[in-house]
XYZ file of C-alpha atoms in Angstrom:
448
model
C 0.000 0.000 0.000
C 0.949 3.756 -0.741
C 2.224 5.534 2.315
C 0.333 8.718 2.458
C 2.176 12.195 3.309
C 0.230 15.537 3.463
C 2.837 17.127 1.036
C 5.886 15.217 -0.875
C 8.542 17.260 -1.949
C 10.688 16.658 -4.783
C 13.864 17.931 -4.916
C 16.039 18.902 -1.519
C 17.551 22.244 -2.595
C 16.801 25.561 -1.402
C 13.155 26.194 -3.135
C 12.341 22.342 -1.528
C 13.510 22.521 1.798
C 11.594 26.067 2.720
C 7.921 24.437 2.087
C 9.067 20.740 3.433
C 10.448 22.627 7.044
C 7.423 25.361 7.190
C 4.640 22.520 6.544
C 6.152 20.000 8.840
C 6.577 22.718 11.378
C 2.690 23.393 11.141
C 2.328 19.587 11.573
C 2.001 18.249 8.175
C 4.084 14.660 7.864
C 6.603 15.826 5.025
C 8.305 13.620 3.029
C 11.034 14.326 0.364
C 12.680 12.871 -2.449
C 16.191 13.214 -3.861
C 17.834 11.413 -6.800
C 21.346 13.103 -5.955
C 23.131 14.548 -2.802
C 20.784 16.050 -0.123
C 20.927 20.006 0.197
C 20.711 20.774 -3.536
C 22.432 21.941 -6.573
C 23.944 25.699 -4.840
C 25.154 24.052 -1.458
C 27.348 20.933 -3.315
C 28.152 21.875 -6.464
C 26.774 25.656 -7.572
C 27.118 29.342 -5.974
C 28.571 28.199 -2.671
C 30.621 25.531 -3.835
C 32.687 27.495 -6.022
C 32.713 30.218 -3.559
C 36.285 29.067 -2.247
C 37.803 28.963 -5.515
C 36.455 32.112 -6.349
C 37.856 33.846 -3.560
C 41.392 32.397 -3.999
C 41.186 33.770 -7.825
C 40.326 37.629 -5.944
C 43.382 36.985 -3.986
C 45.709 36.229 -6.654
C 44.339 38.620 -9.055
C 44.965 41.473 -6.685
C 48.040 40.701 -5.470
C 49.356 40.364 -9.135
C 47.911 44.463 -9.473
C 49.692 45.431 -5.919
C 52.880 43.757 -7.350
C 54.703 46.839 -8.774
C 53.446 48.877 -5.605
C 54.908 47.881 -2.915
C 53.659 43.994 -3.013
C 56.230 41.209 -3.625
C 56.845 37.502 -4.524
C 53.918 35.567 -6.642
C 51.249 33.843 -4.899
C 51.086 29.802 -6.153
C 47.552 27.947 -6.081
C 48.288 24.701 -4.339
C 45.253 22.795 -6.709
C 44.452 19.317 -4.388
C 44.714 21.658 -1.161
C 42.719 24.386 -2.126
C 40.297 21.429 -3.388
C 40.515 20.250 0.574
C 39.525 23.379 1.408
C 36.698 23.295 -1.065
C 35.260 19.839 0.610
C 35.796 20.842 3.706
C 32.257 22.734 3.666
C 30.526 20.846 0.646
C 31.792 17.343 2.190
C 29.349 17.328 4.996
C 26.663 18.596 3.385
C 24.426 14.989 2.413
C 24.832 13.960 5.825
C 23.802 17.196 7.744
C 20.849 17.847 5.515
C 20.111 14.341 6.260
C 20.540 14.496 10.000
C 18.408 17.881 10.023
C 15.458 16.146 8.345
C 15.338 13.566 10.385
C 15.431 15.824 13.901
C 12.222 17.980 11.877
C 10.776 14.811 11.058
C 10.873 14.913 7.595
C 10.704 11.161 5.725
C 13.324 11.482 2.928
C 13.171 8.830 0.073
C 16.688 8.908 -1.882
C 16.290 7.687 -5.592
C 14.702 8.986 -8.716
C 11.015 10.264 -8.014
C 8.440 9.523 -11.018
C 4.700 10.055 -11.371
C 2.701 7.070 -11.497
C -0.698 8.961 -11.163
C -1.399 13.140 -10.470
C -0.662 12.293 -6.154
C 1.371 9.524 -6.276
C 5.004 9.163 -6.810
C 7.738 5.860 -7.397
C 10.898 5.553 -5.873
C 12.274 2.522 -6.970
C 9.809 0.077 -5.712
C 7.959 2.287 -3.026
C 4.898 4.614 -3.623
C 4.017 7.623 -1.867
C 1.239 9.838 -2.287
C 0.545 13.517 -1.322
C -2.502 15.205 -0.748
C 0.139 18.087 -1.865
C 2.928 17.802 -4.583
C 5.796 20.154 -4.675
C 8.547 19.638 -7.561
C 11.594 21.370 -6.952
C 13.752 19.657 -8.709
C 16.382 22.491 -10.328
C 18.050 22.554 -13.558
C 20.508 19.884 -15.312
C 23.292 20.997 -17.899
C 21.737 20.847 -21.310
C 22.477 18.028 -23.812
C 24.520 19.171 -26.320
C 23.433 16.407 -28.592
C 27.028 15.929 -30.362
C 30.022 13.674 -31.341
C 31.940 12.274 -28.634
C 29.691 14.516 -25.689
C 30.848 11.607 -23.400
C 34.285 13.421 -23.366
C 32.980 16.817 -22.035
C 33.317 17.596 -18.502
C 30.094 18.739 -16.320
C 30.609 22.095 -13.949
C 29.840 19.234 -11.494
C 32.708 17.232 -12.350
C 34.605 20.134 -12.907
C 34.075 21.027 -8.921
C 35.318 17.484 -7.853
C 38.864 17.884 -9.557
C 41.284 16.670 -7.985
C 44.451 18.257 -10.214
C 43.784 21.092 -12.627
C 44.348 20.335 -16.196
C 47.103 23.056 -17.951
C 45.237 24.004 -20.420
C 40.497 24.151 -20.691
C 37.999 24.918 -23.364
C 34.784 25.637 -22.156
C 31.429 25.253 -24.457
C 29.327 28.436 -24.322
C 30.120 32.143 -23.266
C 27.603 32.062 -20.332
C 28.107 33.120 -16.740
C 29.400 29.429 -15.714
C 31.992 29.244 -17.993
C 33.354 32.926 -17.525
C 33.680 32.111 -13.801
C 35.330 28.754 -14.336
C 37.748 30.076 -16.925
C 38.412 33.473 -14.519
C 39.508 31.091 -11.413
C 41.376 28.746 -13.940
C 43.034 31.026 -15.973
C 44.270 33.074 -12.727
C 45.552 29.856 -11.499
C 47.786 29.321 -14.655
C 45.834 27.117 -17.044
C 45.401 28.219 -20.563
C 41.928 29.113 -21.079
C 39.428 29.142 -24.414
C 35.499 29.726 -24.444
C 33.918 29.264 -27.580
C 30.427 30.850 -27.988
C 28.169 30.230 -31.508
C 26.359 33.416 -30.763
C 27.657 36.752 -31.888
C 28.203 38.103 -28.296
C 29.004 35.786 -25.087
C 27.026 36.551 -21.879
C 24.170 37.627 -24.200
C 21.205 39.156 -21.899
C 23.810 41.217 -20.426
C 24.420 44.744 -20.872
C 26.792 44.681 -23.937
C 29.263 47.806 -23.111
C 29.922 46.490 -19.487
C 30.101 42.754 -21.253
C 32.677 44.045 -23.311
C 34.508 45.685 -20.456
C 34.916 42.287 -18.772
C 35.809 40.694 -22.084
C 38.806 43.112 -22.400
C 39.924 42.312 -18.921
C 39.848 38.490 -19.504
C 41.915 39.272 -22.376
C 44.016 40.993 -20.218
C 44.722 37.868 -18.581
C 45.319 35.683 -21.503
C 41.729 34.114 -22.089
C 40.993 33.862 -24.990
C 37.390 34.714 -26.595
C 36.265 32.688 -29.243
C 32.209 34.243 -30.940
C 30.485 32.478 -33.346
C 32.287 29.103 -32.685
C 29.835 26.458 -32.909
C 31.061 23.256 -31.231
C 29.478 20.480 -33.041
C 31.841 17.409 -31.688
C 34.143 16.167 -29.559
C 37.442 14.129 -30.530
C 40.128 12.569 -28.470
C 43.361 13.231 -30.081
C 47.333 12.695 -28.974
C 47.820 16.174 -28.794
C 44.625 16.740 -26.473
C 41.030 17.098 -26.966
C 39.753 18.815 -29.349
C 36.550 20.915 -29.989
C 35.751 20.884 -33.779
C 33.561 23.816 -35.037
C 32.641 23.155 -38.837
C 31.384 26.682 -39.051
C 34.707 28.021 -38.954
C 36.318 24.852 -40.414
C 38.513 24.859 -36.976
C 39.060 23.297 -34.078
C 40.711 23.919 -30.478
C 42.913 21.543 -28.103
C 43.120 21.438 -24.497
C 43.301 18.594 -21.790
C 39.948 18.767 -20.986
C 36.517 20.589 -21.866
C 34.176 21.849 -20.153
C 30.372 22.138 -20.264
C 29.072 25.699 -20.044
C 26.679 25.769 -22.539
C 23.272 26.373 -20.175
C 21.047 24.657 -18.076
C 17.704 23.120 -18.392
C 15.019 22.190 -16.307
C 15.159 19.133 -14.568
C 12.182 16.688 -15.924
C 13.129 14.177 -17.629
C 13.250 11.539 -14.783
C 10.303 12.764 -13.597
C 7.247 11.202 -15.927
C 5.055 13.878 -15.501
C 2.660 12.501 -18.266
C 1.932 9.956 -15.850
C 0.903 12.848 -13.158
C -0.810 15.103 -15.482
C 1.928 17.657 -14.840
C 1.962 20.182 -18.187
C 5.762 21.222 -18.845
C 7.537 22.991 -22.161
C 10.863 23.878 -22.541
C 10.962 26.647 -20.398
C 10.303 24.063 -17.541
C 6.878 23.029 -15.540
C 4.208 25.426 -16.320
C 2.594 27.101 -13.572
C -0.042 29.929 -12.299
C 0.574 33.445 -10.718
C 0.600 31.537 -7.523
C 2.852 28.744 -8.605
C 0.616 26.106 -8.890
C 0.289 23.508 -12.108
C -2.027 24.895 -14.686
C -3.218 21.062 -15.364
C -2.759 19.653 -11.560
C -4.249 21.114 -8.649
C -2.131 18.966 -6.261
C 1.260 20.063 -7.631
C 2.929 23.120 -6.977
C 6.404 24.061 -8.059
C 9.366 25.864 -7.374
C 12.841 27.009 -7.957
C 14.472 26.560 -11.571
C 12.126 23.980 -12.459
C 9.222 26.306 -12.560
C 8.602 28.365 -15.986
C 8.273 31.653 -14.530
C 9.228 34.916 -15.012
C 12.242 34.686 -12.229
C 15.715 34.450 -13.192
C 17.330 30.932 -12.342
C 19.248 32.324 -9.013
C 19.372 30.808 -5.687
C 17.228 34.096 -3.932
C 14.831 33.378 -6.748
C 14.125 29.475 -5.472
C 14.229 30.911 -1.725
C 11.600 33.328 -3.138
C 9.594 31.317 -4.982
C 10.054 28.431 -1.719
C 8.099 31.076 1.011
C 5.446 31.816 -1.562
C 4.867 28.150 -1.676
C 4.953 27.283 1.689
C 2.571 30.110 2.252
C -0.090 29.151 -0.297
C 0.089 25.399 0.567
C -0.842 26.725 4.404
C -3.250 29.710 4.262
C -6.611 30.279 1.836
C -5.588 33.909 0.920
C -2.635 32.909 -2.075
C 0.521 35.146 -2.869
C 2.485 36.034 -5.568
C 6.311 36.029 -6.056
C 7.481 39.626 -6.903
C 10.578 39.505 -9.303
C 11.628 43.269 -9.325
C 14.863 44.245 -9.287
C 16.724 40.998 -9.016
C 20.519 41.568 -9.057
C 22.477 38.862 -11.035
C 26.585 38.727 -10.674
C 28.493 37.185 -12.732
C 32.079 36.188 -10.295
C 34.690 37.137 -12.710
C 37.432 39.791 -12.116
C 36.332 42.404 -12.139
C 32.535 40.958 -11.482
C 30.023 41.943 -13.281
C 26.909 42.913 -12.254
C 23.392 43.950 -13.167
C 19.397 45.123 -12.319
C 17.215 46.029 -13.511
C 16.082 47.360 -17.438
C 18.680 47.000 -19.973
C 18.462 49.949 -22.551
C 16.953 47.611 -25.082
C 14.942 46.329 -22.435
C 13.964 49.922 -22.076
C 12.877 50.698 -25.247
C 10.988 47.528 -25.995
C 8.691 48.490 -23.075
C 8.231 52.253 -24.515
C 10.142 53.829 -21.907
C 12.716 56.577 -22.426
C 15.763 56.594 -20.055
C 18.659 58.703 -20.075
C 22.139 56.823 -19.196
C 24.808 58.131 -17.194
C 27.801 56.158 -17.850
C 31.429 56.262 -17.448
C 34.638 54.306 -16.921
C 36.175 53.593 -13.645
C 39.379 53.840 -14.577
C 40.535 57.074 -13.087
C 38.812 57.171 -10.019
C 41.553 57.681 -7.132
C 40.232 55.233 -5.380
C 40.650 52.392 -7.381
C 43.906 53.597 -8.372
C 44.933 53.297 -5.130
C 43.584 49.900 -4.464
C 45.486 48.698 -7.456
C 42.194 48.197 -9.052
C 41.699 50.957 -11.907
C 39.701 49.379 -14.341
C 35.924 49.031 -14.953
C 32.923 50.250 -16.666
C 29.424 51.558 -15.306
C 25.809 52.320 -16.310
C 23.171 53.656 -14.423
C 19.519 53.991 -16.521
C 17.281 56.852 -15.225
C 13.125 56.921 -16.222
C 13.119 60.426 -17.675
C 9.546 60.894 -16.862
C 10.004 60.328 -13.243
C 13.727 60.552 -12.668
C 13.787 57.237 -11.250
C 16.483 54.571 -11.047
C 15.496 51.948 -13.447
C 18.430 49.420 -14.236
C 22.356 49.585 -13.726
C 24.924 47.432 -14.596
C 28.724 47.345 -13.694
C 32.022 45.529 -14.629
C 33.994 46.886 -11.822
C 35.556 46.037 -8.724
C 32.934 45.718 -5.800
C 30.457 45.251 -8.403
C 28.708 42.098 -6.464
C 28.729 44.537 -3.408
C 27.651 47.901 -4.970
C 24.512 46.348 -6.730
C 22.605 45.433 -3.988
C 22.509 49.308 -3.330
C 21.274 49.645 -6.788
C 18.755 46.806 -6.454
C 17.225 48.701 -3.006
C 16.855 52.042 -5.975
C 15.495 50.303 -8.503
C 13.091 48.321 -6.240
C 11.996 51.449 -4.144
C 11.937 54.160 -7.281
C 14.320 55.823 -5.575
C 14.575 59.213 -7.820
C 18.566 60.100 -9.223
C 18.485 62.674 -6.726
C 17.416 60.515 -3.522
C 20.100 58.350 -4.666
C 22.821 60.992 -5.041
C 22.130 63.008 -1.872
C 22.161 59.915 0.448
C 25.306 60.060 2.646
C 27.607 56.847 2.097
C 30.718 55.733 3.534
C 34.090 57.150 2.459
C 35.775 56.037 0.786
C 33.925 53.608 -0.881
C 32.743 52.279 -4.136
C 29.311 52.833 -3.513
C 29.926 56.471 -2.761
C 31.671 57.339 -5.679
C 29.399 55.686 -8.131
C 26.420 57.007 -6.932
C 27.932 60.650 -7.293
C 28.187 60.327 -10.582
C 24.271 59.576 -11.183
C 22.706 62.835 -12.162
């Protein structure tokens, strides 16, 4: 027989574990399902994984600009160390989310979760059914659907390295691969990302794009646009990446899969539970719920709604779950003025309407814009370089998007964000008093 659960929860990441915890807490019996680690795709192998890598990159990348002032000797990445480092946080991670399910009381089912009917799910050979359904089951790197993709290493795999490879090509010019390449190429590897499109972190704003692809030039990256990979060959020399459209084709010791995500489904047989999905991942209402199941509600990357695919996002989408499973009167997740970094060096960062954004929505802006350059205080940080743009509603003088390639980006944009999401006015921005010397303070100075 079925064991029954008021609400089953597929997937144990962040936009999972906020409705399991609140509806157990409120005395629901909660179980969950997970087909991988416990604690999600950010915690073991996404934004906080990387996080230690990333910050060893920072160090190494400023030290290199302090080197002719006053700053001596040349830092050296110790690779299977650092990695230590690395799984000395993401290591522990199955078991504790484990343990903490257990103390809330949460029943966790590990194994691949499919619909057999619209409340009932199959793990292996046990059924469970739930008055409530919540899928939550992230994104998975997209098939690339080419010759010899068997050779191609995942961002997962590429996070469980255990020496670094001398020299990388990375599939698509998105914000995974520009992160990977910035920590690897800092660390001494030869670096290539090939992109088919004309323009690599494409949704981006293009000037500060092209800031940060000038700086990973800087560095020895190298940039390769409308380079479609269309296979994958194991040669003596290396591995190469073949792209027929330029009759080419680039070696390294390894490549690497950057080439976008997708929404996890296809272990899921949601046929089977009347779930309706596309490409753009499980289709849902204004209040997150299935538009062809009434038991199902969904959250997090999975979910085809107007959020960006960021960990706040899944937290986001998580509480307006929870709430709407628990209370009568349903919410809505707000999406304004999401900031999005990209970890490179400089970061870049954005929020906000683009300018083409902008004008597609019949809105006239005026830009202020500038490059950081010769700002003292960079200079003096060792840091002069970097590019901003700050987009202003004309009508009502309001702060409507800015994006930055610039050092402190990932810091100064959530003081953008709080503009854009209060319509704070140029002028309410400007005449706030900020810290000195700081970033923040000079930027918004400039925004008249």
């Amino acid at each position: 027989m079925p064991q029954m659960f008021d609400l089953v929860v597929i997937g144990s990441g962040t936009a999972g574990q906020i409705p399991a915890y609140q509806c157990r807490k409120a005395g629901w019996s909660v179980a969950m399902v997970e087909s991988g680690t416990p604690g999600g795709t950010c915690a073991n192998s996404g934004c906080d994984a990387k996080w230690p890598l990333t910050s060893a990159a920072s160090l190494i990348n400023w030290s290199r600009r302090m080197n002719s002032h006053g700053i001596s000797g040349h830092l050296r990445v110790d690779w299977p160390t650092l990695m230590s480092f690395k799984r000395s946080f993401t290591a522990p991670i199955g078991d504790n989310t484990r343990q903490d399910l257990r103390r809330a009381g949460i029943v966790l089912f590990e194994g691949i979760g499919r619909f057999v009917d619209d409340d009932s799910v199959r793990i292996g050979g046990q059924i469970i059914r739930g008055h409530r359904i919540v899928i939550a089951t992230g994104m998975t790197p997209r098939a690339l659907k080419i010759r010899g993709e068997d050779l191609i290493t995942s961002s997962d795999q590429f996070l469980e390295l255990n020496e670094l490879p001398g020299r990388l090509t990375f599939i698509g010019g998105g914000y995974i691969s520009f992160e990977f390449a910035h920590i690897v190429a800092h660390f001494g590897a030869d670096v290539t990302i090939l992109e088919q499109l004309p323009r690599v972190l494409n949704g981006f704003d293009a000037d500060v794009v092209d800031e940060l692809v000038s700086e990973s030039r800087k560095i020895g990256m190298r940039i390769e646009v409308n380079s479609c990979v269309d296979g994958i060959r194991r040669e003596p020399q290396g591995i190469c990446a073949e792209c027929s459209n330029r009759d080419s084709f680039f070696v390294g010791d390894m490549v690497v899969h950057g080439a976008g995500r997708v929404p996890a489904v296809a272990d899921l047989d949601l046929e089977q539970g009347g779930v309706a999905a596309d490409a753009r991942g499980i289709l849902v209402d204004e209040n997150l719920r299935s538009v062809s199941n009434p038991h199902v509600y969904t959250a997090g990357d999975v979910a085809a709604t107007a959020g960006p695919p960021l960990t706040p996002v899944s937290s986001l989408e998580g509480v307006v779950v929870a709430h709407n499973l628990l209370h009568d009167e349903p919410r809505q997740p707000d999406y304004r003025a999401i900031p999005s970094v990209v970890y490179t060096h400089p970061p870049l960062a954005t929020v906000g309407l683009t300018e083409e954004a902008a004008s597609q929505q019949g809105i006239e802006v005026r830009v202020v814009q500038g490059t950081m350059g010769d700002w003292k205080l960079l200079q003096q940080m060792g840091q002069a370089r970097g590019r901003y743009k700050v987009l202003i509603d004309n009508d009502s003088n309001r702060i409507c998007g800015a994006h930055i390639a610039g050092p402190q980006a990932e810091e100064v944009i959530n003081l953008l964000a709080l503009a854009v999401r209060q319509q704070l006015t140029a002028e309410e921005l400007r005449r706030t008093l900020y810290a000195y010397p700081t970033v923040g303070n000079k930027l918004t100075s400039k925004v008249r």
